[in-house]
Amino acid sequence: MKKIAPSILSADYSKLGEEISAVASAGADYIHIDVMDGHFVQNITIGPLIVKAVKGITDTPLDVHLMILNPDNYLQAFADAGADIISVHIEATAHIDRTVQRIKELGARPCIAINPGTSLTLLYDILPQVDMVLVMTVNPGFGGQSYIQSCTDKIRRLRDYCAKMGYPVEIEVDGGITPDNIKDASDAGADIFVAGSAIFKQPDYNAVISLLKQNAS
Ligand code: DX5
Ligand code: ZN
């Protein structure tokens, strides 16, 4: 079953609790939380305090996407705040093996994120240590951007490589996912779909999450 992870980057922060409850009851499989530091990406968003607050109001697992430099300095804070999955960018840390081991020690599930312009070959030696990869389908930093078409082939190449090597990796995709393009990413091998503006800009979260799941399967 394909999974949907609404990104709260596009939610109404003046009523964040209601927004989260609404997507959770509309069938969200994860709550995707985008953490940006103004260095790895241009934008600045939220930190562990908000993650902790979100954890307190939902049982839906939290998928925390760190778009920050030196992620090792913050792993403990996000794990303590209640992150179930912690994604770190391969481009943001020089010691990905250590970072992945640390996330596991902290009791969270590690996921490696990779930007559109970064070669999949950088993942090959760490793939046996993780069971989830986040393929960015926009350049990270902002919601509401358009899906980069060439990323579909990248998803397919990653899926094929994992199949060839026998790695049981779930592929998550993030950026510009809509009901119109989700099937392409799904057919290429993606399992989990982050969607921010496609969900939160619609009035009926139930309808749009159902449509995304239906079009992905
Ligand atoms: C982009 C973030 C995404 C973003 C997706 O840097 O990682 O999670 O919220 O938003 P949409 O679905 O609007 O592209
Ligand atoms: Zn994200």
Coordinates of N, CA, C and O in Angstrom, one line a residue, residues 89-158:
H89 N 20.4 14.8 4.9 CA 20.9 14.9 3.5 C 22.3 14.3 3.4 O 23.2 14.7 4.2
I90 N 22.5 13.5 2.4 CA 23.9 13.0 2.1 C 24.8 14.2 1.8 O 26.0 14.1 2.1
E91 N 24.3 15.3 1.4 CA 25.1 16.5 1.1 C 25.5 17.3 2.3 O 26.3 18.2 2.2
A92 N 24.8 17.0 3.4 CA 25.0 17.9 4.6 C 25.9 17.4 5.7 O 26.1 18.0 6.7
T93 N 26.4 16.2 5.5 CA 27.3 15.6 6.5 C 28.4 14.9 5.9 O 28.2 14.2 4.9
A94 N 29.6 15.0 6.4 CA 30.8 14.4 5.9 C 30.9 12.9 6.3 O 31.6 12.1 5.8
H95 N 30.1 12.5 7.4 CA 30.3 11.2 8.0 C 28.9 10.5 8.1 O 28.4 10.3 9.2
I96 N 28.4 10.2 7.0 CA 27.0 9.7 6.9 C 26.9 8.4 7.7 O 25.8 8.1 8.3
D97 N 27.9 7.5 7.7 CA 27.8 6.3 8.4 C 27.6 6.5 9.9 O 26.7 6.0 10.6
R98 N 28.4 7.5 10.5 CA 28.3 7.8 11.9 C 26.9 8.4 12.2 O 26.3 8.1 13.2
T99 N 26.5 9.2 11.3 CA 25.2 9.9 11.5 C 24.0 8.9 11.5 O 23.2 8.9 12.4
V100 N 24.1 7.9 10.6 CA 23.1 6.9 10.6 C 23.1 6.0 11.8 O 22.0 5.7 12.4
Q101 N 24.3 5.6 12.3 CA 24.4 4.8 13.5 C 23.8 5.5 14.7 O 23.2 5.0 15.5
R102 N 24.1 6.8 14.7 CA 23.7 7.7 15.9 C 22.1 7.7 15.9 O 21.5 7.6 17.0
I103 N 21.5 7.9 14.7 CA 20.0 7.9 14.7 C 19.5 6.6 15.2 O 18.5 6.6 16.0
K104 N 20.1 5.5 14.8 CA 19.6 4.2 15.3 C 19.8 4.1 16.8 O 18.8 3.7 17.5
E105 N 20.9 4.5 17.3 CA 21.1 4.5 18.8 C 20.1 5.3 19.5 O 19.7 5.0 20.6
L106 N 19.6 6.4 18.9 CA 18.6 7.2 19.5 C 17.2 6.7 19.4 O 16.3 7.3 19.9
G107 N 17.1 5.6 18.7 CA 15.8 4.9 18.7 C 14.9 5.4 17.5 O 13.7 5.1 17.5
A108 N 15.4 6.1 16.6 CA 14.7 6.6 15.5 C 15.1 5.8 14.2 O 16.1 5.1 14.2
R109 N 14.3 5.9 13.2 CA 14.6 5.2 11.9 C 15.3 6.2 11.0 O 14.8 7.3 10.7
P110 N 16.5 5.8 10.6 CA 17.3 6.7 9.7 C 16.9 6.6 8.2 O 16.5 5.6 7.7
C111 N 16.9 7.8 7.6 CA 16.5 7.9 6.2 C 17.6 8.8 5.6 O 17.9 9.9 6.2
I112 N 18.1 8.5 4.4 CA 19.0 9.4 3.7 C 18.3 10.1 2.6 O 17.7 9.5 1.7
A113 N 18.4 11.5 2.6 CA 17.8 12.3 1.6 C 18.9 12.7 0.6 O 20.0 12.9 0.9
I114 N 18.4 12.8 -0.7 CA 19.4 13.1 -1.7 C 18.7 14.2 -2.7 O 17.6 14.0 -3.1
N115 N 19.5 15.2 -3.0 CA 19.0 16.3 -3.8 C 19.0 15.9 -5.3 O 19.7 14.9 -5.7
P116 N 18.2 16.6 -6.1 CA 18.1 16.2 -7.5 C 19.4 16.2 -8.3 O 19.6 15.3 -9.1
G117 N 20.3 17.0 -7.9 CA 21.6 17.1 -8.7 C 22.7 16.2 -8.2 O 23.8 16.2 -8.7
T118 N 22.4 15.4 -7.1 CA 23.4 14.5 -6.5 C 23.3 13.1 -7.0 O 22.2 12.6 -7.1
S119 N 24.5 12.6 -7.3 CA 24.5 11.2 -7.9 C 24.1 10.1 -6.9 O 24.5 10.1 -5.8
L120 N 23.3 9.2 -7.4 CA 22.9 8.1 -6.6 C 24.1 7.2 -6.1 O 24.0 6.5 -5.1
T121 N 25.2 7.3 -6.8 CA 26.4 6.5 -6.5 C 26.9 6.9 -5.1 O 27.5 6.0 -4.4
L122 N 26.6 8.1 -4.6 CA 27.0 8.5 -3.2 C 26.3 7.7 -2.2 O 26.7 7.6 -1.0
L123 N 25.2 7.1 -2.6 CA 24.4 6.3 -1.6 C 24.9 4.8 -1.5 O 24.5 4.2 -0.5
Y124 N 25.6 4.4 -2.5 CA 25.7 2.9 -2.6 C 26.3 2.2 -1.3 O 25.9 1.2 -1.0
D125 N 27.3 2.9 -0.7 CA 27.9 2.2 0.4 C 27.2 2.3 1.7 O 27.5 1.6 2.7
I126 N 26.2 3.2 1.8 CA 25.4 3.4 3.0 C 24.1 2.7 2.9 O 23.4 2.4 3.9
L127 N 23.7 2.3 1.7 CA 22.3 1.7 1.5 C 22.1 0.4 2.4 O 21.0 0.2 2.9
P128 N 23.1 -0.4 2.6 CA 22.9 -1.6 3.5 C 22.5 -1.2 4.9 O 22.0 -2.1 5.7
Q129 N 22.8 0.0 5.3 CA 22.6 0.4 6.7 C 21.2 1.1 6.9 O 20.8 1.4 8.0
V130 N 20.5 1.3 5.8 CA 19.2 2.0 6.0 C 18.1 1.3 5.2 O 18.4 0.5 4.3
D131 N 16.9 1.5 5.6 CA 15.8 0.9 4.8 C 14.8 2.0 4.3 O 13.7 1.7 3.9
M132 N 15.3 3.2 4.2 CA 14.5 4.3 3.6 C 15.4 5.3 3.0 O 16.4 5.7 3.6
V133 N 15.0 5.8 1.8 CA 15.8 6.9 1.1 C 14.7 7.9 0.7 O 13.6 7.5 0.2
L134 N 15.1 9.2 0.8 CA 14.2 10.3 0.4 C 14.8 10.9 -0.8 O 15.8 11.5 -0.8
V135 N 14.1 10.7 -2.0 CA 14.6 11.3 -3.2 C 13.9 12.6 -3.4 O 12.7 12.7 -3.5
M136 N 14.7 13.7 -3.3 CA 14.1 15.0 -3.6 C 13.7 15.2 -5.0 O 14.5 14.9 -5.9
T137 N 12.5 15.7 -5.3 CA 12.0 15.9 -6.6 C 11.9 17.4 -6.9 O 11.3 17.7 -8.0
V138 N 12.3 18.2 -6.0 CA 12.6 19.6 -6.2 C 13.9 19.9 -5.5 O 14.4 19.1 -4.7
N139 N 14.5 21.1 -5.8 CA 15.6 21.5 -5.0 C 15.0 22.0 -3.7 O 14.1 22.9 -3.7
P140 N 15.5 21.5 -2.6 CA 14.9 21.8 -1.3 C 14.9 23.2 -0.9 O 15.8 24.0 -1.2
G141 N 14.0 23.6 0.0 CA 14.0 25.0 0.6 C 12.6 25.6 0.6 O 12.4 26.4 1.5
F142 N 11.8 25.2 -0.3 CA 10.5 25.9 -0.4 C 9.4 24.9 -0.8 O 9.7 24.0 -1.6
G143 N 8.2 25.1 -0.3 CA 7.0 24.4 -0.8 C 6.5 25.0 -2.1 O 7.0 26.1 -2.5
G144 N 5.7 24.3 -2.8 CA 5.0 24.9 -3.9 C 5.8 24.9 -5.2 O 5.4 25.6 -6.1
Q145 N 6.9 24.2 -5.3 CA 7.7 24.2 -6.5 C 7.2 23.1 -7.4 O 6.5 22.2 -7.0
S146 N 7.7 23.2 -8.7 CA 7.2 22.1 -9.7 C 8.2 20.9 -9.6 O 9.4 21.1 -9.5
Y147 N 7.6 19.8 -9.7 CA 8.3 18.5 -9.8 C 9.3 18.5 -11.0 O 8.9 18.9 -12.1
I148 N 10.5 18.1 -10.7 CA 11.5 18.0 -11.7 C 11.5 16.7 -12.4 O 11.7 15.6 -11.8
Q149 N 11.1 16.7 -13.7 CA 10.8 15.5 -14.4 C 11.9 14.5 -14.5 O 11.7 13.2 -14.4
S150 N 13.1 14.9 -14.5 CA 14.3 14.0 -14.6 C 14.4 13.1 -13.4 O 15.1 12.1 -13.4
C151 N 13.7 13.5 -12.3 CA 13.8 12.7 -11.1 C 13.1 11.4 -11.2 O 13.4 10.5 -10.4
T152 N 12.2 11.3 -12.1 CA 11.4 10.0 -12.3 C 12.4 8.9 -12.6 O 12.4 7.8 -12.1
D153 N 13.3 9.3 -13.5 CA 14.3 8.3 -13.9 C 15.2 7.9 -12.8 O 15.7 6.8 -12.6
K154 N 15.5 8.9 -11.9 CA 16.4 8.7 -10.8 C 15.7 7.7 -9.8 O 16.4 6.8 -9.2
I155 N 14.4 7.9 -9.6 CA 13.7 7.0 -8.7 C 13.8 5.6 -9.3 O 14.0 4.6 -8.5
R156 N 13.6 5.5 -10.6 CA 13.6 4.1 -11.2 C 15.0 3.5 -11.1 O 15.1 2.3 -10.8
R157 N 16.0 4.3 -11.3 CA 17.4 3.7 -11.2 C 17.7 3.3 -9.7 O 18.3 2.3 -9.5
L158 N 17.2 4.0 -8.7 CA 17.4 3.6 -7.3 C 16.6 2.4 -7.1 O 17.1 1.4 -6.4

